[in-house]
PDB file of C-alpha atoms in Angstrom:
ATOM      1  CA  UNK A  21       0.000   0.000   0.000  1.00 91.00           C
ATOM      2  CA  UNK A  22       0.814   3.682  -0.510  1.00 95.00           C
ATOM      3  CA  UNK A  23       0.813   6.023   2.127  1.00 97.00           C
ATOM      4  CA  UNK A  24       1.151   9.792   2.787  1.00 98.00           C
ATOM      5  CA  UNK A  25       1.763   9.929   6.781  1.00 98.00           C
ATOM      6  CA  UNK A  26       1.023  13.864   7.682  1.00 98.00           C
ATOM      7  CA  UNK A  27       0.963  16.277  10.352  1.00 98.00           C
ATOM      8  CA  UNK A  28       0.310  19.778  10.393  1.00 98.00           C
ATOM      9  CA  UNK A  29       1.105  22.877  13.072  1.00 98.00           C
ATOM     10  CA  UNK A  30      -1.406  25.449  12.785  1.00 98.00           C
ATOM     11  CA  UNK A  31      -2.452  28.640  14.360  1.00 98.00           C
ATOM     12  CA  UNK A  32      -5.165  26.952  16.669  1.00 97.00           C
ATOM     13  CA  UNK A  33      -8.300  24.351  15.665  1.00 96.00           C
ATOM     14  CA  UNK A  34     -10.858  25.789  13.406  1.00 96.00           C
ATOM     15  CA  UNK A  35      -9.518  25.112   9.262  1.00 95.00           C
ATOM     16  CA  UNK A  36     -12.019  27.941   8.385  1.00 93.00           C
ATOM     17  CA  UNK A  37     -10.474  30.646  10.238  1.00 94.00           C
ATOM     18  CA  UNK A  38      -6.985  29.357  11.345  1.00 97.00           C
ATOM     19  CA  UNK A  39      -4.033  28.685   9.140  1.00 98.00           C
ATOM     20  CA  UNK A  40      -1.223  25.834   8.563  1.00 98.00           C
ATOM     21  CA  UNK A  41       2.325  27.045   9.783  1.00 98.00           C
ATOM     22  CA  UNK A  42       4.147  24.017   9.090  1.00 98.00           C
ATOM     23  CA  UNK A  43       3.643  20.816   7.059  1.00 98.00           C
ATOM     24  CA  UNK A  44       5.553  17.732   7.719  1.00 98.00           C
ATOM     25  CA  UNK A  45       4.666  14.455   5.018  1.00 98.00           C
ATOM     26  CA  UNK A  46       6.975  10.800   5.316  1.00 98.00           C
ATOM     27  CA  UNK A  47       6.040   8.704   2.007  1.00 98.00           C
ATOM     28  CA  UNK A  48       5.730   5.047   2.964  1.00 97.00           C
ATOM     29  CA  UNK A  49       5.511   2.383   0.251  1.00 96.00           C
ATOM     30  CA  UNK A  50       4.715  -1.170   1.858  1.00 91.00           C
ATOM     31  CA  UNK A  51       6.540  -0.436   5.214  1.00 88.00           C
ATOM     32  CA  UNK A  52       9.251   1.581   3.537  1.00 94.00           C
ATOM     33  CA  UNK A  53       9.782   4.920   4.172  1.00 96.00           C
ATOM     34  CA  UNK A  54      10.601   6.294   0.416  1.00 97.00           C
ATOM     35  CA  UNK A  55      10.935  10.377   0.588  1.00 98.00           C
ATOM     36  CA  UNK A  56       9.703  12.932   3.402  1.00 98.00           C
ATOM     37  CA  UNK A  57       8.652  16.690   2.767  1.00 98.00           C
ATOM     38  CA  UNK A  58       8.334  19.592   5.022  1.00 98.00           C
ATOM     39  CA  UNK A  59       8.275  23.440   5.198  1.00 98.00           C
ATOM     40  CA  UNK A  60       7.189  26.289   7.056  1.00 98.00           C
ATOM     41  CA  UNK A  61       4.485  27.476   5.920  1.00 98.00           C
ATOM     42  CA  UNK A  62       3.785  31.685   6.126  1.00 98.00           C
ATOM     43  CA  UNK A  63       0.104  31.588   7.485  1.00 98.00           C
ATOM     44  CA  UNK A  64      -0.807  35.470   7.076  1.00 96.00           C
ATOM     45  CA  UNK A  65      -1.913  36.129  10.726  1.00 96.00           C
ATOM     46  CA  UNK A  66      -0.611  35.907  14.002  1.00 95.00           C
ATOM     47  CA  UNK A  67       0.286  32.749  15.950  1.00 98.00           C
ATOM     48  CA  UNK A  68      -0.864  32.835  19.200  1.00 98.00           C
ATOM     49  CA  UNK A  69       1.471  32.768  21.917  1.00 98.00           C
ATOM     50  CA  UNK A  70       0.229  29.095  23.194  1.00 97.00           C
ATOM     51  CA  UNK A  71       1.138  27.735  19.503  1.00 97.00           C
ATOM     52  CA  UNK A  72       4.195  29.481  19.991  1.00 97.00           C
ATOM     53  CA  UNK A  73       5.392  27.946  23.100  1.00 96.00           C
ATOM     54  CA  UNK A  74       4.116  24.838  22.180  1.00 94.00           C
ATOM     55  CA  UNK A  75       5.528  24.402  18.739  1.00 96.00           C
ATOM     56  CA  UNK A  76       8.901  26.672  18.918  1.00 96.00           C
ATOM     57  CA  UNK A  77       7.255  28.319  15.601  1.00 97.00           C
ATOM     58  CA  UNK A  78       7.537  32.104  16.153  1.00 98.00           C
ATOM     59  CA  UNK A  79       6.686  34.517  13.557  1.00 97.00           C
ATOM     60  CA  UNK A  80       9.984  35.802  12.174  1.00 98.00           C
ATOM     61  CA  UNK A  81      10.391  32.429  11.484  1.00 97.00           C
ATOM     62  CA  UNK A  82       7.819  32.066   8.979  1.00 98.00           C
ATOM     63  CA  UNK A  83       7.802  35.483   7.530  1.00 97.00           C
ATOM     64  CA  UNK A  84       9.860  34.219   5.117  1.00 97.00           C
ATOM     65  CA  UNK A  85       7.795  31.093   4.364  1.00 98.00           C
ATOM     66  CA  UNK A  86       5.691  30.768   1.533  1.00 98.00           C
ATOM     67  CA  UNK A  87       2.369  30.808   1.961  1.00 98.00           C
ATOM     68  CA  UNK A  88       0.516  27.811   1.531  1.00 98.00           C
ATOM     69  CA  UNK A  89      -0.907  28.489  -1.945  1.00 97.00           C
ATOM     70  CA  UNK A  90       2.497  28.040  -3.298  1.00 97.00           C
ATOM     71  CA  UNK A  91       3.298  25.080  -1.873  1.00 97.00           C
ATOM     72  CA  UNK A  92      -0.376  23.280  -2.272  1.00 97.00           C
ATOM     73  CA  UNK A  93       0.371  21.758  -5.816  1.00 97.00           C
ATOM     74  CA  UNK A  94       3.643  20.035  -4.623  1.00 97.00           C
ATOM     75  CA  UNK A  95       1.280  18.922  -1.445  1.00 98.00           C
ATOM     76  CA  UNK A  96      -1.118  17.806  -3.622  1.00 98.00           C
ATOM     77  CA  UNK A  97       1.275  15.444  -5.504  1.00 97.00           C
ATOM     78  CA  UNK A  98       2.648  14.079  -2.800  1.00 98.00           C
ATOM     79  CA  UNK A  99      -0.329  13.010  -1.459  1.00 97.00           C
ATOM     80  CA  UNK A 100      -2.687  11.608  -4.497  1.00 95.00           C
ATOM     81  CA  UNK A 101      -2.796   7.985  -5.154  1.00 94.00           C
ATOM     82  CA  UNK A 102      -1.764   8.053  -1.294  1.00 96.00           C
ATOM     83  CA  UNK A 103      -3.700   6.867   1.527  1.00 96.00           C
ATOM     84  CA  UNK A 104      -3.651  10.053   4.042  1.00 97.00           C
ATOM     85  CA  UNK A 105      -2.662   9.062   7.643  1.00 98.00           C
ATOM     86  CA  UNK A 106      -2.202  10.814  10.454  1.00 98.00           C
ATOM     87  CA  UNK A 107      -2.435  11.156  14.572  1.00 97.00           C
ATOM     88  CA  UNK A 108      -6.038  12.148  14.895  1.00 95.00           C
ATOM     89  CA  UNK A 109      -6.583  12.017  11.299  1.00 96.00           C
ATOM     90  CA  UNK A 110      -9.481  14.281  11.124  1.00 96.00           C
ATOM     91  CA  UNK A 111      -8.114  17.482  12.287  1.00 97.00           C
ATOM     92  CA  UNK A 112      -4.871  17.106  10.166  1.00 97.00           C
ATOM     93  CA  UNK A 113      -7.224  15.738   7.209  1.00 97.00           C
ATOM     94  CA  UNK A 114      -9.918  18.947   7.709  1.00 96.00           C
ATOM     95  CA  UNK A 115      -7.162  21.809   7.478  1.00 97.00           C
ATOM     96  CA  UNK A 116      -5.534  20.245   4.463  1.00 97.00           C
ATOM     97  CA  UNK A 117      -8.881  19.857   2.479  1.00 96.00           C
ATOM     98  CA  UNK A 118      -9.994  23.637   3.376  1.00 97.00           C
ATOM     99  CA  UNK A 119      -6.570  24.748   2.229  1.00 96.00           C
ATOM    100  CA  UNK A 120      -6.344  22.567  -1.041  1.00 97.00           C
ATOM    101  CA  UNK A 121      -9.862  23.631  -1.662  1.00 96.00           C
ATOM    102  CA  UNK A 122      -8.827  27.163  -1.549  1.00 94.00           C
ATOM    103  CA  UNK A 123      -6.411  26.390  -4.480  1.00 94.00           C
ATOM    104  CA  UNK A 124      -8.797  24.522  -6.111  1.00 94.00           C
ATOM    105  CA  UNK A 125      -7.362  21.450  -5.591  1.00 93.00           C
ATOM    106  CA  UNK A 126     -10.343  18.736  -5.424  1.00 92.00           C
ATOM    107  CA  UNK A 127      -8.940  15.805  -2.538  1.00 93.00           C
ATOM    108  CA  UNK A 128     -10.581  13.311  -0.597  1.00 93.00           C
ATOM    109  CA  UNK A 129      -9.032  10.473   0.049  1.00 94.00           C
ATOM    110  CA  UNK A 130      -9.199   7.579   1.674  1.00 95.00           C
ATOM    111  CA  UNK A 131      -8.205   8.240   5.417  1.00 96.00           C
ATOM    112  CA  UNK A 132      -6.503   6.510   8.341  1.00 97.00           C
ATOM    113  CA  UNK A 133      -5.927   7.505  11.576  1.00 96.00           C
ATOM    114  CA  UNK A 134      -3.304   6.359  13.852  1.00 97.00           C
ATOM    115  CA  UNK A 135      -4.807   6.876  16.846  1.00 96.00           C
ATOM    116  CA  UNK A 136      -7.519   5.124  16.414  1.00 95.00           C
ATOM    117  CA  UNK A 137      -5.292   2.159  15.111  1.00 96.00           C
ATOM    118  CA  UNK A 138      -3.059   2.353  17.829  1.00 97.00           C
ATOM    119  CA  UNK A 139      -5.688   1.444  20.249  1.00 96.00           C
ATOM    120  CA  UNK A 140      -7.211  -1.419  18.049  1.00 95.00           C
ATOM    121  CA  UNK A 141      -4.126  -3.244  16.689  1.00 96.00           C
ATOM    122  CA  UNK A 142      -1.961  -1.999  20.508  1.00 97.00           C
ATOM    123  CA  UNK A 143      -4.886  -2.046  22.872  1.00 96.00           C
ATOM    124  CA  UNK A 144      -4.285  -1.348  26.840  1.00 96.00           C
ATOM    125  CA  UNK A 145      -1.743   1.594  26.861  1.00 95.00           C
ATOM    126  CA  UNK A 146      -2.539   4.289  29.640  1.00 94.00           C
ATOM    127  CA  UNK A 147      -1.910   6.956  26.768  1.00 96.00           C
ATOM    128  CA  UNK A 148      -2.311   7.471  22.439  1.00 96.00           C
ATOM    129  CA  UNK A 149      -1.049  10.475  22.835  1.00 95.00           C
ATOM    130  CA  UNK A 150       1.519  10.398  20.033  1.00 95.00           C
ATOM    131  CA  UNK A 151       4.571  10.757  22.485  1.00 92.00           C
ATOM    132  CA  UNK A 152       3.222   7.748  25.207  1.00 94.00           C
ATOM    133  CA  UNK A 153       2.556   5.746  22.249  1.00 94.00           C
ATOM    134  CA  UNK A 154       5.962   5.800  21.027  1.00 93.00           C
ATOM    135  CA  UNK A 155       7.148   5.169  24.967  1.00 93.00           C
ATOM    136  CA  UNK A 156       5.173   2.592  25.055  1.00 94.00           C
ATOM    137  CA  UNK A 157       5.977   1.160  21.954  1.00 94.00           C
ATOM    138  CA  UNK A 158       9.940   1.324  22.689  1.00 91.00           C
ATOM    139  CA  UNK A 159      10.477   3.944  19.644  1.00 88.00           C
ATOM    140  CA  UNK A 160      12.961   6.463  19.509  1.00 81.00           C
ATOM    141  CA  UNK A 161      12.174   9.935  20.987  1.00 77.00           C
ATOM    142  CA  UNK A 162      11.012  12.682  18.056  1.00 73.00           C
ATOM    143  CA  UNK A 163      10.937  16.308  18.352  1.00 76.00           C
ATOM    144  CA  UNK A 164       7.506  16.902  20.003  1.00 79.00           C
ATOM    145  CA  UNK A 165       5.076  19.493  18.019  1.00 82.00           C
ATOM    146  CA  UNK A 166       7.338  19.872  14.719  1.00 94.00           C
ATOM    147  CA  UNK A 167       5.572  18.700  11.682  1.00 96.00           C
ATOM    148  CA  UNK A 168       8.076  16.108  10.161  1.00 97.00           C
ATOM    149  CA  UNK A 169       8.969  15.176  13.813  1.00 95.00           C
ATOM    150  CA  UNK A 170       5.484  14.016  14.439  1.00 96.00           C
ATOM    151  CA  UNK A 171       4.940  12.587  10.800  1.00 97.00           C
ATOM    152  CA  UNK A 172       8.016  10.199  11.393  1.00 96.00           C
ATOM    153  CA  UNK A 173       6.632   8.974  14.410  1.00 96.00           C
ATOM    154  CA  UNK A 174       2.901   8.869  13.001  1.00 97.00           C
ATOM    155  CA  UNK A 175       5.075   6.913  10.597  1.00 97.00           C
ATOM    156  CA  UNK A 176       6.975   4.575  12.710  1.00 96.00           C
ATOM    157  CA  UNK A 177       3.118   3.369  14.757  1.00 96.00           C
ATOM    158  CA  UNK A 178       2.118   2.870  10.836  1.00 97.00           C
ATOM    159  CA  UNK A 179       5.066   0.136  10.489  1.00 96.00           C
ATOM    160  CA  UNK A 180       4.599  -1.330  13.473  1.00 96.00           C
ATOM    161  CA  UNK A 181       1.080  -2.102  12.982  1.00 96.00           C
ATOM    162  CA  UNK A 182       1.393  -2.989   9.485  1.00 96.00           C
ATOM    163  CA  UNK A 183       4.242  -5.494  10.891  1.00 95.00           C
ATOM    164  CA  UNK A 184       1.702  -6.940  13.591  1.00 96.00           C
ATOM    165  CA  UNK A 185      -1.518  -7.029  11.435  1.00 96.00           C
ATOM    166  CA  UNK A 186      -0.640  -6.774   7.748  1.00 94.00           C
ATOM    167  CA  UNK A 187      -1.798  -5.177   5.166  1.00 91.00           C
ATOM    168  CA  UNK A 188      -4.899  -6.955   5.777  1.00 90.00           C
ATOM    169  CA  UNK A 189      -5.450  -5.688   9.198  1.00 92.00           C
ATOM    170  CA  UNK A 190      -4.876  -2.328   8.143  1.00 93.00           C
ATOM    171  CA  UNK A 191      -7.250  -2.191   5.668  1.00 90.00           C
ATOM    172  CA  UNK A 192      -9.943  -2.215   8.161  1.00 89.00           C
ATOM    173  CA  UNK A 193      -9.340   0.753   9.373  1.00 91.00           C
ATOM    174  CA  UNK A 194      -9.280   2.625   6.300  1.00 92.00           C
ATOM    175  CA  UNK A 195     -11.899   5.150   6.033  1.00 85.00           C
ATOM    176  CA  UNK A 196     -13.389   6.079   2.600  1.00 77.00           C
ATOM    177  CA  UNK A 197     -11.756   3.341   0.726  1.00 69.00           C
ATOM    178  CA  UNK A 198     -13.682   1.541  -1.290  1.00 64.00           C
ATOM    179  CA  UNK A 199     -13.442  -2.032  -3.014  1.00 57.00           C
ATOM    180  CA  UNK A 200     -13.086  -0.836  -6.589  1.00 56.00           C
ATOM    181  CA  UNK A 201     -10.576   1.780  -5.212  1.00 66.00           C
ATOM    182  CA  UNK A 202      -8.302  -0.614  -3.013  1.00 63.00           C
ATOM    183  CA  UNK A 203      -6.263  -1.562  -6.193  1.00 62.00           C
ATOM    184  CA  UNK A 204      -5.065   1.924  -6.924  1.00 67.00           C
ATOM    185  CA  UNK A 205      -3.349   2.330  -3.587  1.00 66.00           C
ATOM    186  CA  UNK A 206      -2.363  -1.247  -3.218  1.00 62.00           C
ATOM    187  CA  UNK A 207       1.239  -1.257  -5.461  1.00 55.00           C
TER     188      UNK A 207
END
């Protein structure tokens, strides 16, 4: 299978009215990692101090950033044919759609999320928060709230799963994949 492992900083929670300020994306083919992507991304209004503090992104470092517009048709590339994955999945999933959709970029694909996963194929860990996951799983630390940081580990729960349960086993989780659509992300 093809995947396009993703995670996003933004400016706070709502796609409509916040903005992305970084974009991390790992490529996996089978269980192979095969290319990773990431930028800052210049979001055109302030980050709030919380996001700040949280993420290390401040604003003179993105002033220089393009803004996402520029950047959406290389996203968009590396994410067709892809299935998109990420730690909660829908938030990452609803920003990206909003901000493809603003350059006219048509997407929805099929979805997976690695939280939810986690706790099927992993069950009985105090935490899914991305870092206790990887504790618990025995994977190397990441940097915490950067984009490609939390993609790789996003990444890593993918390959362990797909080692316990298979392609198979992930499958089931896969949300808006259809039958006659499984062969196009199956390589």
């Amino acid at each position: 299978m093809r995947f396009a492992v993703v995670d996003l900083e933004t400016t706070g929670g709502q796609p409509k009215d916040d903005r992305i300020i970084e974009i991390g994306i790992v490529l996996i083919d089978g269980d192979k990692i095969v290319n990773t992507y990431e930028s800052l991304v210049y979001p055109g209004r302030f980050i709030p101090p919380f996001v700040q503090n949280l993420t290390g992104i401040f604003p003179e470092m993105v002033e220089s950033a393009p803004p996402f517009m520029e950047l959406a048709e290389t996203v968009y590339e590396l994410l067709e044919g892809r299935v998109f994955v990420a730690h909660n999945a829908p938030f990452d999933f609803g920003f990206l759609k909003v901000e493809l959709g603003r350059a006219c970029c048509k997407w929805d694909p099929p979805r997976l999320c690695t939280v939810k996963l986690a706790r099927k194929v992993f069950p009985g860990f105090p935490s899914y928060s991305l870092h206790s996951l990887i504790q618990s799983l025995g994977c190397e630390d990441f940097k915490h709230h950067r984009a490609l940081g939390d993609a790789i580990a996003a990444a890593e729960v993918l390959k362990l799963a797909l080692g316990k349960v298979g392609e198979s086993g992930v499958l089931k989780e896969i949300k808006n994949l259809s039958a006659s659509k499984v062969r196009n992300y199956i390589s």
